[in-house]
CSV table of C-alpha atoms in Angstrom, one decimal:
chain,number,residue,atom,x,y,z
A,976,UNK,CA,0.0,0.0,0.0
A,977,UNK,CA,1.3,3.4,-1.0
A,978,UNK,CA,0.2,5.8,1.8
A,979,UNK,CA,0.5,8.8,-0.5
A,980,UNK,CA,-2.2,7.5,-2.8
A,981,UNK,CA,-4.3,4.9,-0.9
A,982,UNK,CA,-7.7,6.0,0.3
A,983,UNK,CA,-9.1,3.6,2.9
A,984,UNK,CA,-12.6,2.7,2.0
A,985,UNK,CA,-13.4,2.3,5.8
A,986,UNK,CA,-12.9,6.1,6.5
A,987,UNK,CA,-15.9,7.7,8.1
A,988,UNK,CA,-18.0,9.7,5.6
A,989,UNK,CA,-16.9,13.1,7.2
A,990,UNK,CA,-13.2,12.0,6.9
A,991,UNK,CA,-13.7,11.1,3.3
A,992,UNK,CA,-15.2,14.5,2.6
A,993,UNK,CA,-12.4,16.3,4.3
A,994,UNK,CA,-9.7,14.2,2.6
A,995,UNK,CA,-11.1,14.6,-0.8
A,996,UNK,CA,-11.4,18.3,-0.3
A,997,UNK,CA,-7.7,18.5,0.7
A,998,UNK,CA,-6.6,16.3,-2.2
A,999,UNK,CA,-8.5,18.5,-4.6
A,1000,UNK,CA,-6.7,21.5,-3.3
A,1001,UNK,CA,-3.3,19.8,-3.7
A,1002,UNK,CA,-3.8,18.7,-7.2
A,1003,UNK,CA,-3.2,20.8,-10.3
A,1004,UNK,CA,-6.2,19.3,-12.1
A,1005,UNK,CA,-9.8,19.0,-10.8
A,1006,UNK,CA,-9.9,15.3,-11.3
A,1007,UNK,CA,-11.0,13.5,-8.1
A,1008,UNK,CA,-8.6,11.0,-6.5
A,1009,UNK,CA,-9.6,7.4,-7.2
A,1010,UNK,CA,-10.6,5.3,-4.2
A,1011,UNK,CA,-9.9,1.8,-3.2
A,1012,UNK,CA,-13.5,1.4,-2.3
A,1013,UNK,CA,-16.9,3.1,-2.4
A,1014,UNK,CA,-17.1,6.8,-2.1
A,1015,UNK,CA,-19.8,9.2,-1.0
A,1016,UNK,CA,-20.9,12.0,-3.3
A,1017,UNK,CA,-18.3,14.7,-2.6
A,1018,UNK,CA,-19.1,18.3,-3.3
A,1019,UNK,CA,-16.4,20.0,-5.4
A,1020,UNK,CA,-16.1,23.1,-3.1
A,1021,UNK,CA,-15.4,23.5,0.6
A,1022,UNK,CA,-18.6,25.5,1.2
A,1023,UNK,CA,-20.8,22.7,-0.1
A,1024,UNK,CA,-18.8,20.2,2.0
A,1025,UNK,CA,-19.2,22.3,5.1
A,1026,UNK,CA,-23.0,22.4,4.5
A,1027,UNK,CA,-23.1,18.7,4.2
A,1028,UNK,CA,-21.2,18.2,7.4
A,1029,UNK,CA,-23.5,20.6,9.2
A,1030,UNK,CA,-26.5,18.6,8.0
A,1031,UNK,CA,-24.9,15.3,9.3
A,1032,UNK,CA,-24.8,16.9,12.8
A,1033,UNK,CA,-28.0,18.8,12.9
A,1034,UNK,CA,-30.9,16.8,14.5
A,1035,UNK,CA,-33.4,19.1,12.8
A,1036,UNK,CA,-32.1,18.4,9.3
A,1037,UNK,CA,-33.3,15.6,7.1
A,1038,UNK,CA,-29.7,14.4,6.5
A,1039,UNK,CA,-29.0,14.1,10.2
A,1040,UNK,CA,-27.0,10.9,11.0
A,1041,UNK,CA,-26.5,9.8,14.6
A,1042,UNK,CA,-23.6,7.4,15.3
A,1043,UNK,CA,-25.0,4.1,16.5
A,1044,UNK,CA,-22.0,1.8,16.1
A,1045,UNK,CA,-18.4,2.4,15.1
A,1046,UNK,CA,-18.0,-0.7,13.0
A,1047,UNK,CA,-20.9,0.2,10.7
A,1048,UNK,CA,-22.3,3.5,9.5
A,1049,UNK,CA,-26.1,3.8,9.8
A,1050,UNK,CA,-26.5,3.7,6.1
A,1051,UNK,CA,-24.7,0.3,5.9
A,1052,UNK,CA,-26.9,-1.4,8.5
A,1053,UNK,CA,-29.3,-3.5,6.4
A,1054,UNK,CA,-31.7,-5.2,8.7
A,1055,UNK,CA,-34.9,-6.9,7.7
A,1056,UNK,CA,-37.8,-4.3,7.8
A,1057,UNK,CA,-39.3,-5.9,10.8
A,1058,UNK,CA,-36.1,-5.7,12.9
A,1059,UNK,CA,-35.4,-2.2,11.7
A,1060,UNK,CA,-38.9,-1.0,12.7
A,1061,UNK,CA,-39.2,-2.8,16.0
A,1062,UNK,CA,-35.6,-3.0,17.2
A,1063,UNK,CA,-33.1,-0.6,15.7
A,1064,UNK,CA,-35.3,2.5,15.3
A,1065,UNK,CA,-36.8,2.2,18.8
A,1066,UNK,CA,-33.3,1.8,20.2
A,1067,UNK,CA,-32.1,4.9,18.5
A,1068,UNK,CA,-35.1,6.9,19.7
A,1069,UNK,CA,-34.6,5.7,23.3
A,1070,UNK,CA,-30.9,6.3,23.2
A,1071,UNK,CA,-31.3,9.8,21.9
A,1072,UNK,CA,-33.5,10.5,25.0
A,1073,UNK,CA,-30.7,9.3,27.3
A,1074,UNK,CA,-27.4,10.7,25.7
A,1075,UNK,CA,-26.6,14.3,26.2
A,1076,UNK,CA,-26.0,15.0,22.5
A,1077,UNK,CA,-28.3,13.4,19.9
A,1078,UNK,CA,-25.4,12.2,17.7
A,1079,UNK,CA,-23.9,10.1,20.6
A,1080,UNK,CA,-26.1,7.0,20.6
A,1081,UNK,CA,-22.8,5.1,20.2
A,1082,UNK,CA,-21.9,6.1,23.8
A,1083,UNK,CA,-24.9,4.3,25.2
A,1084,UNK,CA,-24.2,1.4,22.9
A,1085,UNK,CA,-20.7,1.1,24.4
A,1086,UNK,CA,-21.9,1.6,28.0
A,1087,UNK,CA,-24.2,-1.4,27.5
A,1088,UNK,CA,-21.3,-3.3,26.0
A,1089,UNK,CA,-19.0,-2.7,29.0
A,1090,UNK,CA,-21.7,-3.4,31.6
A,1091,UNK,CA,-22.7,-6.7,29.9
A,1092,UNK,CA,-19.1,-8.0,29.3
A,1093,UNK,CA,-16.3,-6.2,31.2
A,1094,UNK,CA,-18.1,-5.9,34.6
A,1095,UNK,CA,-19.6,-9.4,34.8
A,1096,UNK,CA,-16.4,-10.9,33.5
A,1097,UNK,CA,-14.4,-9.1,36.2
A,1098,UNK,CA,-16.8,-10.2,39.0
A,1099,UNK,CA,-16.6,-13.8,37.8
A,1100,UNK,CA,-12.8,-13.8,37.9
A,1101,UNK,CA,-12.9,-12.8,41.5
A,1102,UNK,CA,-15.5,-15.4,42.3
A,1103,UNK,CA,-14.1,-18.3,40.3
A,1104,UNK,CA,-10.7,-17.5,38.8
A,1105,UNK,CA,-9.3,-19.4,35.8
A,1106,UNK,CA,-6.0,-18.5,34.0
A,1107,UNK,CA,-7.5,-18.8,30.5
A,1108,UNK,CA,-10.4,-16.6,31.5
A,1109,UNK,CA,-7.9,-14.1,33.0
A,1110,UNK,CA,-5.9,-13.9,29.8
A,1111,UNK,CA,-9.1,-13.6,27.6
A,1112,UNK,CA,-10.4,-10.9,29.9
A,1113,UNK,CA,-7.2,-8.9,29.5
A,1114,UNK,CA,-7.3,-9.3,25.7
A,1115,UNK,CA,-10.9,-8.1,25.7
A,1116,UNK,CA,-10.1,-5.0,27.8
A,1117,UNK,CA,-7.1,-4.3,25.6
A,1118,UNK,CA,-9.5,-4.2,22.6
A,1119,UNK,CA,-11.9,-1.9,24.4
A,1120,UNK,CA,-9.5,0.5,26.1
A,1121,UNK,CA,-8.8,2.9,23.1
A,1122,UNK,CA,-12.4,3.5,22.4
A,1123,UNK,CA,-13.3,3.7,26.1
A,1124,UNK,CA,-10.6,6.2,26.8
A,1125,UNK,CA,-11.7,8.5,24.1
A,1126,UNK,CA,-15.3,8.2,25.3
A,1127,UNK,CA,-14.1,9.3,28.7
A,1128,UNK,CA,-12.1,12.1,27.0
A,1129,UNK,CA,-15.5,13.5,25.9
A,1130,UNK,CA,-16.9,12.8,29.4
A,1131,UNK,CA,-14.2,14.8,31.2
A,1132,UNK,CA,-14.3,17.8,28.8
A,1133,UNK,CA,-18.1,18.0,28.6
A,1134,UNK,CA,-18.8,17.2,32.2
A,1135,UNK,CA,-20.7,14.0,31.3
A,1136,UNK,CA,-22.2,12.2,28.3
A,1137,UNK,CA,-25.7,11.5,29.5
A,1138,UNK,CA,-28.7,13.9,30.0
A,1139,UNK,CA,-28.5,15.6,33.3
A,1140,UNK,CA,-32.2,15.5,34.2
A,1141,UNK,CA,-32.7,11.8,34.7
A,1142,UNK,CA,-29.2,10.3,34.3
A,1143,UNK,CA,-26.9,12.5,36.2
A,1144,UNK,CA,-26.3,10.1,39.0
A,1145,UNK,CA,-25.3,7.1,36.8
A,1146,UNK,CA,-23.3,9.5,34.6
A,1147,UNK,CA,-21.3,10.5,37.6
A,1148,UNK,CA,-20.9,7.0,39.1
A,1149,UNK,CA,-20.2,4.7,36.2
A,1150,UNK,CA,-16.5,5.9,35.7
A,1151,UNK,CA,-15.7,4.7,39.2
A,1152,UNK,CA,-16.7,1.2,38.1
A,1153,UNK,CA,-15.4,1.1,34.6
A,1154,UNK,CA,-12.2,3.3,34.8
A,1155,UNK,CA,-10.2,0.8,36.9
A,1156,UNK,CA,-11.2,-2.0,34.6
A,1157,UNK,CA,-9.7,-0.2,31.7
A,1158,UNK,CA,-6.5,0.8,33.5
A,1159,UNK,CA,-7.4,4.3,34.6
A,1160,UNK,CA,-6.9,5.5,38.1
A,1161,UNK,CA,-9.9,7.4,39.6
A,1162,UNK,CA,-10.2,10.9,38.2
A,1163,UNK,CA,-6.5,11.1,37.3
A,1164,UNK,CA,-7.3,11.5,33.6
A,1165,UNK,CA,-9.4,14.6,34.4
A,1166,UNK,CA,-6.8,16.2,36.6
A,1167,UNK,CA,-3.8,15.5,34.3
A,1168,UNK,CA,-5.5,16.1,30.9
A,1169,UNK,CA,-8.0,18.9,31.6
A,1170,UNK,CA,-6.6,20.8,34.6
A,1171,UNK,CA,-2.9,20.4,33.6
A,1172,UNK,CA,-2.2,19.4,29.9
A,1173,UNK,CA,-4.7,21.8,28.3
A,1174,UNK,CA,-3.6,24.6,30.6
A,1175,UNK,CA,0.0,24.2,29.7
A,1176,UNK,CA,-0.5,23.1,26.0
A,1177,UNK,CA,2.8,21.1,25.6
A,1178,UNK,CA,4.7,24.1,26.9
A,1179,UNK,CA,7.7,24.0,29.3
A,1180,UNK,CA,5.5,23.4,32.4
A,1181,UNK,CA,3.5,20.6,30.9
A,1182,UNK,CA,4.7,17.4,32.6
A,1183,UNK,CA,3.9,15.4,29.4
A,1184,UNK,CA,5.6,18.0,27.2
A,1185,UNK,CA,7.7,16.7,24.4
A,1186,UNK,CA,9.8,19.8,23.7
A,1187,UNK,CA,12.8,18.8,25.9
A,1188,UNK,CA,13.2,15.4,24.1
A,1189,UNK,CA,14.6,14.4,20.7
A,1190,UNK,CA,11.4,13.0,19.3
A,1191,UNK,CA,13.0,10.4,17.1
A,1192,UNK,CA,15.3,9.0,19.8
A,1193,UNK,CA,14.4,5.7,21.4
A,1194,UNK,CA,16.5,6.6,24.5
A,1195,UNK,CA,14.6,9.9,24.9
A,1196,UNK,CA,11.3,8.2,24.4
A,1197,UNK,CA,12.2,5.6,27.1
A,1198,UNK,CA,13.0,8.5,29.5
A,1199,UNK,CA,9.7,10.2,28.6
A,1200,UNK,CA,7.7,7.1,29.3
A,1201,UNK,CA,9.7,6.1,32.4
A,1202,UNK,CA,9.2,9.5,34.0
A,1203,UNK,CA,5.5,9.3,33.6
A,1204,UNK,CA,5.4,5.7,34.6
A,1205,UNK,CA,7.3,6.1,37.8
A,1206,UNK,CA,6.8,9.7,39.0
A,1207,UNK,CA,3.5,11.1,37.8
A,1208,UNK,CA,1.8,10.1,41.1
A,1209,UNK,CA,4.1,12.7,42.7
A,1210,UNK,CA,4.8,15.2,40.0
A,1211,UNK,CA,1.1,16.0,39.2
A,1212,UNK,CA,0.2,16.9,42.8
A,1213,UNK,CA,3.4,18.9,43.2
A,1214,UNK,CA,2.7,20.7,39.9
A,1215,UNK,CA,-0.6,22.0,41.3
A,1216,UNK,CA,1.0,23.0,44.6
A,1217,UNK,CA,3.7,25.0,42.6
A,1218,UNK,CA,0.9,26.7,40.7
A,1219,UNK,CA,-0.9,27.7,43.9
A,1220,UNK,CA,-3.7,25.2,43.3
A,1221,UNK,CA,-3.5,23.4,46.6
A,1222,UNK,CA,-7.0,21.8,46.5
A,1223,UNK,CA,-6.4,20.4,43.0
A,1224,UNK,CA,-3.1,19.0,44.2
A,1225,UNK,CA,-4.7,17.3,47.2
A,1226,UNK,CA,-7.5,15.8,45.1
A,1227,UNK,CA,-5.1,14.5,42.4
A,1228,UNK,CA,-2.9,12.8,45.1
A,1229,UNK,CA,-5.9,11.4,46.9
A,1230,UNK,CA,-7.5,9.8,43.9
A,1231,UNK,CA,-4.3,8.4,42.4
A,1232,UNK,CA,-3.1,6.9,45.7
A,1233,UNK,CA,-6.6,5.6,46.6
A,1234,UNK,CA,-6.5,3.7,43.3
A,1235,UNK,CA,-3.2,2.1,44.2
A,1236,UNK,CA,-4.5,1.3,47.7
A,1237,UNK,CA,-7.6,-0.4,46.1
A,1238,UNK,CA,-5.3,-2.6,44.0
A,1239,UNK,CA,-3.1,-3.4,46.9
A,1240,UNK,CA,-6.0,-4.5,49.1
A,1241,UNK,CA,-7.5,-6.6,46.5
A,1242,UNK,CA,-4.2,-8.2,45.7
A,1243,UNK,CA,-3.3,-9.1,49.3
A,1244,UNK,CA,-6.7,-9.9,50.8
A,1245,UNK,CA,-9.0,-11.0,48.0
A,1246,UNK,CA,-7.3,-12.6,44.9
A,1247,UNK,CA,-3.9,-11.6,43.6
A,1248,UNK,CA,-4.5,-13.5,40.4
A,1249,UNK,CA,-7.8,-11.9,39.6
A,1250,UNK,CA,-6.4,-8.5,40.6
A,1251,UNK,CA,-3.5,-9.0,38.2
A,1252,UNK,CA,-5.7,-9.5,35.1
A,1253,UNK,CA,-8.6,-7.2,36.1
A,1254,UNK,CA,-6.7,-4.2,37.3
A,1255,UNK,CA,-2.9,-4.4,37.3
A,1256,UNK,CA,-2.2,-5.4,33.8
A,1257,UNK,CA,-4.7,-3.0,32.2
A,1258,UNK,CA,-3.1,-0.2,34.4
A,1259,UNK,CA,0.4,-1.0,33.4
A,1260,UNK,CA,-0.5,-1.3,29.8
A,1261,UNK,CA,-2.6,1.9,29.6
A,1262,UNK,CA,0.2,4.1,31.1
A,1263,UNK,CA,2.5,3.1,28.2
A,1264,UNK,CA,-0.3,3.6,25.7
A,1265,UNK,CA,-1.1,7.1,26.9
A,1266,UNK,CA,2.5,8.2,26.6
A,1267,UNK,CA,3.0,6.6,23.2
A,1268,UNK,CA,-0.1,8.4,22.0
A,1269,UNK,CA,0.9,11.8,23.5
A,1270,UNK,CA,4.3,11.5,21.9
A,1271,UNK,CA,2.8,11.0,18.5
A,1272,UNK,CA,0.3,13.8,19.0
A,1273,UNK,CA,3.1,16.3,19.9
A,1274,UNK,CA,6.2,14.9,18.2
A,1275,UNK,CA,6.2,17.6,15.5
A,1276,UNK,CA,6.8,21.0,17.1
A,1277,UNK,CA,7.5,24.0,14.9
A,1278,UNK,CA,11.0,25.3,15.4
A,1279,UNK,CA,9.8,28.9,14.9
A,1280,UNK,CA,6.6,29.1,16.8
A,1281,UNK,CA,6.3,26.1,19.2
A,1282,UNK,CA,3.7,27.9,21.3
A,1283,UNK,CA,1.1,27.7,18.5
A,1284,UNK,CA,-1.6,25.1,18.7
A,1285,UNK,CA,-1.5,24.9,14.9
A,1286,UNK,CA,2.2,24.1,15.0
A,1287,UNK,CA,2.6,21.9,18.1
A,1288,UNK,CA,0.0,19.3,17.3
A,1289,UNK,CA,-1.2,17.5,14.3
A,1290,UNK,CA,-4.3,16.2,12.4
A,1291,UNK,CA,-4.8,12.6,11.3
A,1292,UNK,CA,-7.3,11.3,8.8
A,1293,UNK,CA,-7.3,7.6,9.5
A,1294,UNK,CA,-9.6,4.8,10.5
A,1295,UNK,CA,-8.2,3.9,13.9
A,1296,UNK,CA,-8.2,7.4,15.3
A,1297,UNK,CA,-11.5,8.8,13.9
A,1298,UNK,CA,-13.8,5.8,13.3
A,1299,UNK,CA,-13.1,4.0,16.5
A,1300,UNK,CA,-11.9,6.7,18.8
A,1301,UNK,CA,-14.3,9.7,18.5
A,1302,UNK,CA,-12.3,11.7,15.9
A,1303,UNK,CA,-9.2,11.7,18.1
A,1304,UNK,CA,-7.2,12.3,15.0
A,1305,UNK,CA,-8.3,16.0,14.9
A,1306,UNK,CA,-5.9,16.9,17.7
A,1307,UNK,CA,-5.2,20.4,16.6
A,1308,UNK,CA,-8.9,21.1,16.4
A,1309,UNK,CA,-9.2,19.8,20.0
A,1310,UNK,CA,-6.4,22.0,21.3
A,1311,UNK,CA,-7.9,25.0,19.6
A,1312,UNK,CA,-11.2,24.3,21.4
A,1313,UNK,CA,-11.0,21.6,24.1
A,1314,UNK,CA,-14.8,21.6,24.6
A,1315,UNK,CA,-15.6,21.1,21.0
A,1316,UNK,CA,-17.8,18.1,20.4
A,1317,UNK,CA,-16.1,15.2,18.7
A,1318,UNK,CA,-18.5,15.1,15.8
A,1319,UNK,CA,-17.8,18.8,15.1
A,1320,UNK,CA,-14.0,18.4,14.4
A,1321,UNK,CA,-14.2,17.7,10.7
A,1322,UNK,CA,-16.5,20.6,10.2
A,1323,UNK,CA,-14.3,22.9,12.3
A,1324,UNK,CA,-11.3,21.8,10.4
A,1325,UNK,CA,-12.8,22.6,7.0
A,1326,UNK,CA,-14.1,26.0,8.2
A,1327,UNK,CA,-10.5,26.9,9.3
A,1328,UNK,CA,-8.7,25.1,6.4
A,1329,UNK,CA,-7.1,28.3,5.1
A,1330,UNK,CA,-5.8,29.2,8.6
A,1331,UNK,CA,-4.4,25.7,9.0
A,1332,UNK,CA,-2.6,26.1,5.7
A,1333,UNK,CA,-1.2,29.6,6.5
A,1334,UNK,CA,0.0,28.4,9.9
A,1335,UNK,CA,1.9,25.4,8.2
A,1336,UNK,CA,-0.2,22.9,10.2
A,1337,UNK,CA,0.5,19.2,9.5
A,1338,UNK,CA,-2.1,16.7,8.3
A,1339,UNK,CA,-1.4,13.0,7.9
A,1340,UNK,CA,-3.4,10.1,6.5
A,1341,UNK,CA,-3.1,6.3,6.6
A,1342,UNK,CA,-1.3,6.4,10.0
A,1343,UNK,CA,-2.3,6.7,13.6
A,1344,UNK,CA,-0.4,8.1,16.6
A,1345,UNK,CA,1.1,4.8,17.7
A,1346,UNK,CA,2.5,4.2,14.2
A,1347,UNK,CA,3.8,7.8,14.0
A,1348,UNK,CA,5.8,7.0,17.2
A,1349,UNK,CA,7.0,3.7,15.8
A,1350,UNK,CA,8.1,5.4,12.5
A,1351,UNK,CA,9.9,8.1,14.5
A,1352,UNK,CA,11.8,5.5,16.5
A,1353,UNK,CA,12.9,4.0,13.2
A,1354,UNK,CA,13.7,7.6,11.8
A,1355,UNK,CA,11.5,6.7,8.8
A,1356,UNK,CA,10.8,10.2,7.6
A,1357,UNK,CA,10.4,8.9,4.1
A,1358,UNK,CA,7.2,7.0,5.1
A,1359,UNK,CA,6.0,9.9,7.3
A,1360,UNK,CA,6.4,12.3,4.3
A,1361,UNK,CA,4.4,9.8,2.2
A,1362,UNK,CA,1.6,10.0,4.7
A,1363,UNK,CA,1.6,13.8,4.8
A,1364,UNK,CA,-1.4,15.6,3.1
A,1365,UNK,CA,0.3,18.8,1.9
A,1366,UNK,CA,-1.5,22.1,2.5
A,1367,UNK,CA,-0.6,25.7,1.5
A,1368,UNK,CA,3.2,26.1,0.9
A,1369,UNK,CA,3.7,22.4,1.5
A,1370,UNK,CA,2.0,21.6,-1.8
A,1371,UNK,CA,5.0,22.9,-3.9
A,1372,UNK,CA,7.6,21.0,-1.8
A,1373,UNK,CA,9.3,17.9,-3.1
A,1374,UNK,CA,9.2,14.6,-1.2
A,1375,UNK,CA,12.7,15.1,0.1
A,1376,UNK,CA,11.9,18.6,1.3
A,1377,UNK,CA,8.8,17.4,3.2
A,1378,UNK,CA,10.9,14.7,4.9
A,1379,UNK,CA,13.5,17.2,5.9
A,1380,UNK,CA,10.8,19.5,7.2
A,1381,UNK,CA,9.4,16.8,9.4
A,1382,UNK,CA,12.9,15.9,10.7
A,1383,UNK,CA,13.5,19.5,11.7
A,1384,UNK,CA,10.3,19.5,13.8
A,1385,UNK,CA,11.4,16.6,16.0
A,1386,UNK,CA,14.5,18.4,17.3
A,1387,UNK,CA,14.9,18.8,21.0
A,1388,UNK,CA,14.7,22.4,22.3
A,1389,UNK,CA,17.4,23.8,24.5
A,1390,UNK,CA,16.6,25.5,27.7
A,1391,UNK,CA,17.7,28.8,26.2
A,1392,UNK,CA,15.4,28.3,23.3
A,1393,UNK,CA,12.5,27.4,25.6
A,1394,UNK,CA,13.0,30.6,27.6
A,1395,UNK,CA,13.1,32.7,24.5
A,1396,UNK,CA,10.2,31.1,22.5
A,1397,UNK,CA,7.9,30.6,25.5
A,1398,UNK,CA,8.5,34.0,27.1
């Protein structure tokens, strides 16, 4: 597969609209790129595409499309008429009355999935442990965790995902049940991501900042992951104390340490084997995954203006990030507006497309954050340049120039540069 020409037929319809629009901009002829699979009708201009994306998200519009499942788009679900009328459509209507945003039926779908698989499986492991069940449970949770984490990403930014009137209590309580099963410590994602990372924005005071590391160095990456792995329990509370946010520091320490205490007690006094597969392995695995993802999201930092959200984060148009993980590929859009709803990212991107181009923002396709990190560890800038969707001045650059540009943006910043550029 040539990442510079392949168009994944499994892209979401909004992703396909965005990608086709960008490819039309980058081509000298108006001919549309050929797809490896079926393609939606793509308007030839950005305004028409914006209008179509607005219609997808507007419950009052005839073209409104809620997300029910990630594996299938609604138009691809071909049920017998009886099942559609008596099962699918009633479920959609009921779910829309429960979820906070009408598009988000998929969130209820996944909550039902977790509470009918993860929760009973974990309980059964503590009641009647078997090694095979333990391994299969861990594999299941490993499959769930990416989608779950990005659902919780919406939860912590929006203050919940279910309607407040009747579902506020369950909306508040369920993370305390499901978070540890996926490897999260209680409330730490909120304190680290919302109250810390988005405040600092990959700047010098961001504990997960990449600017002090050579982003294509395996040794630097190991130090980056190791620091988070071993010391975040201490560094995050002390960060809040340094910033004069004593209460946040105490809360962050309490919830992180209480999660460790819960695992310790279950290990020593209930079942160490069940605790290993239900809580400890998911916890250890997720901590690596979070840092691998953050490294990929913030590996390319502009050498001239590293403080710009357009230039210190990237956008991905790929299946793993956007179909299965709530448009997590639109990371620049998320940093520009952390409270922006996940379904609005493709629309917001197109509305600001010219600004992205003028700011020299980076857009990739056919690659996710994990594979960006892997390719960087291999210093494979040739492949990364092939995945780049050029915008603005990048359109006229040769492949070698694009690869050299990407290499420059992974260079470690010296302390003198940091003081000067982040003054």
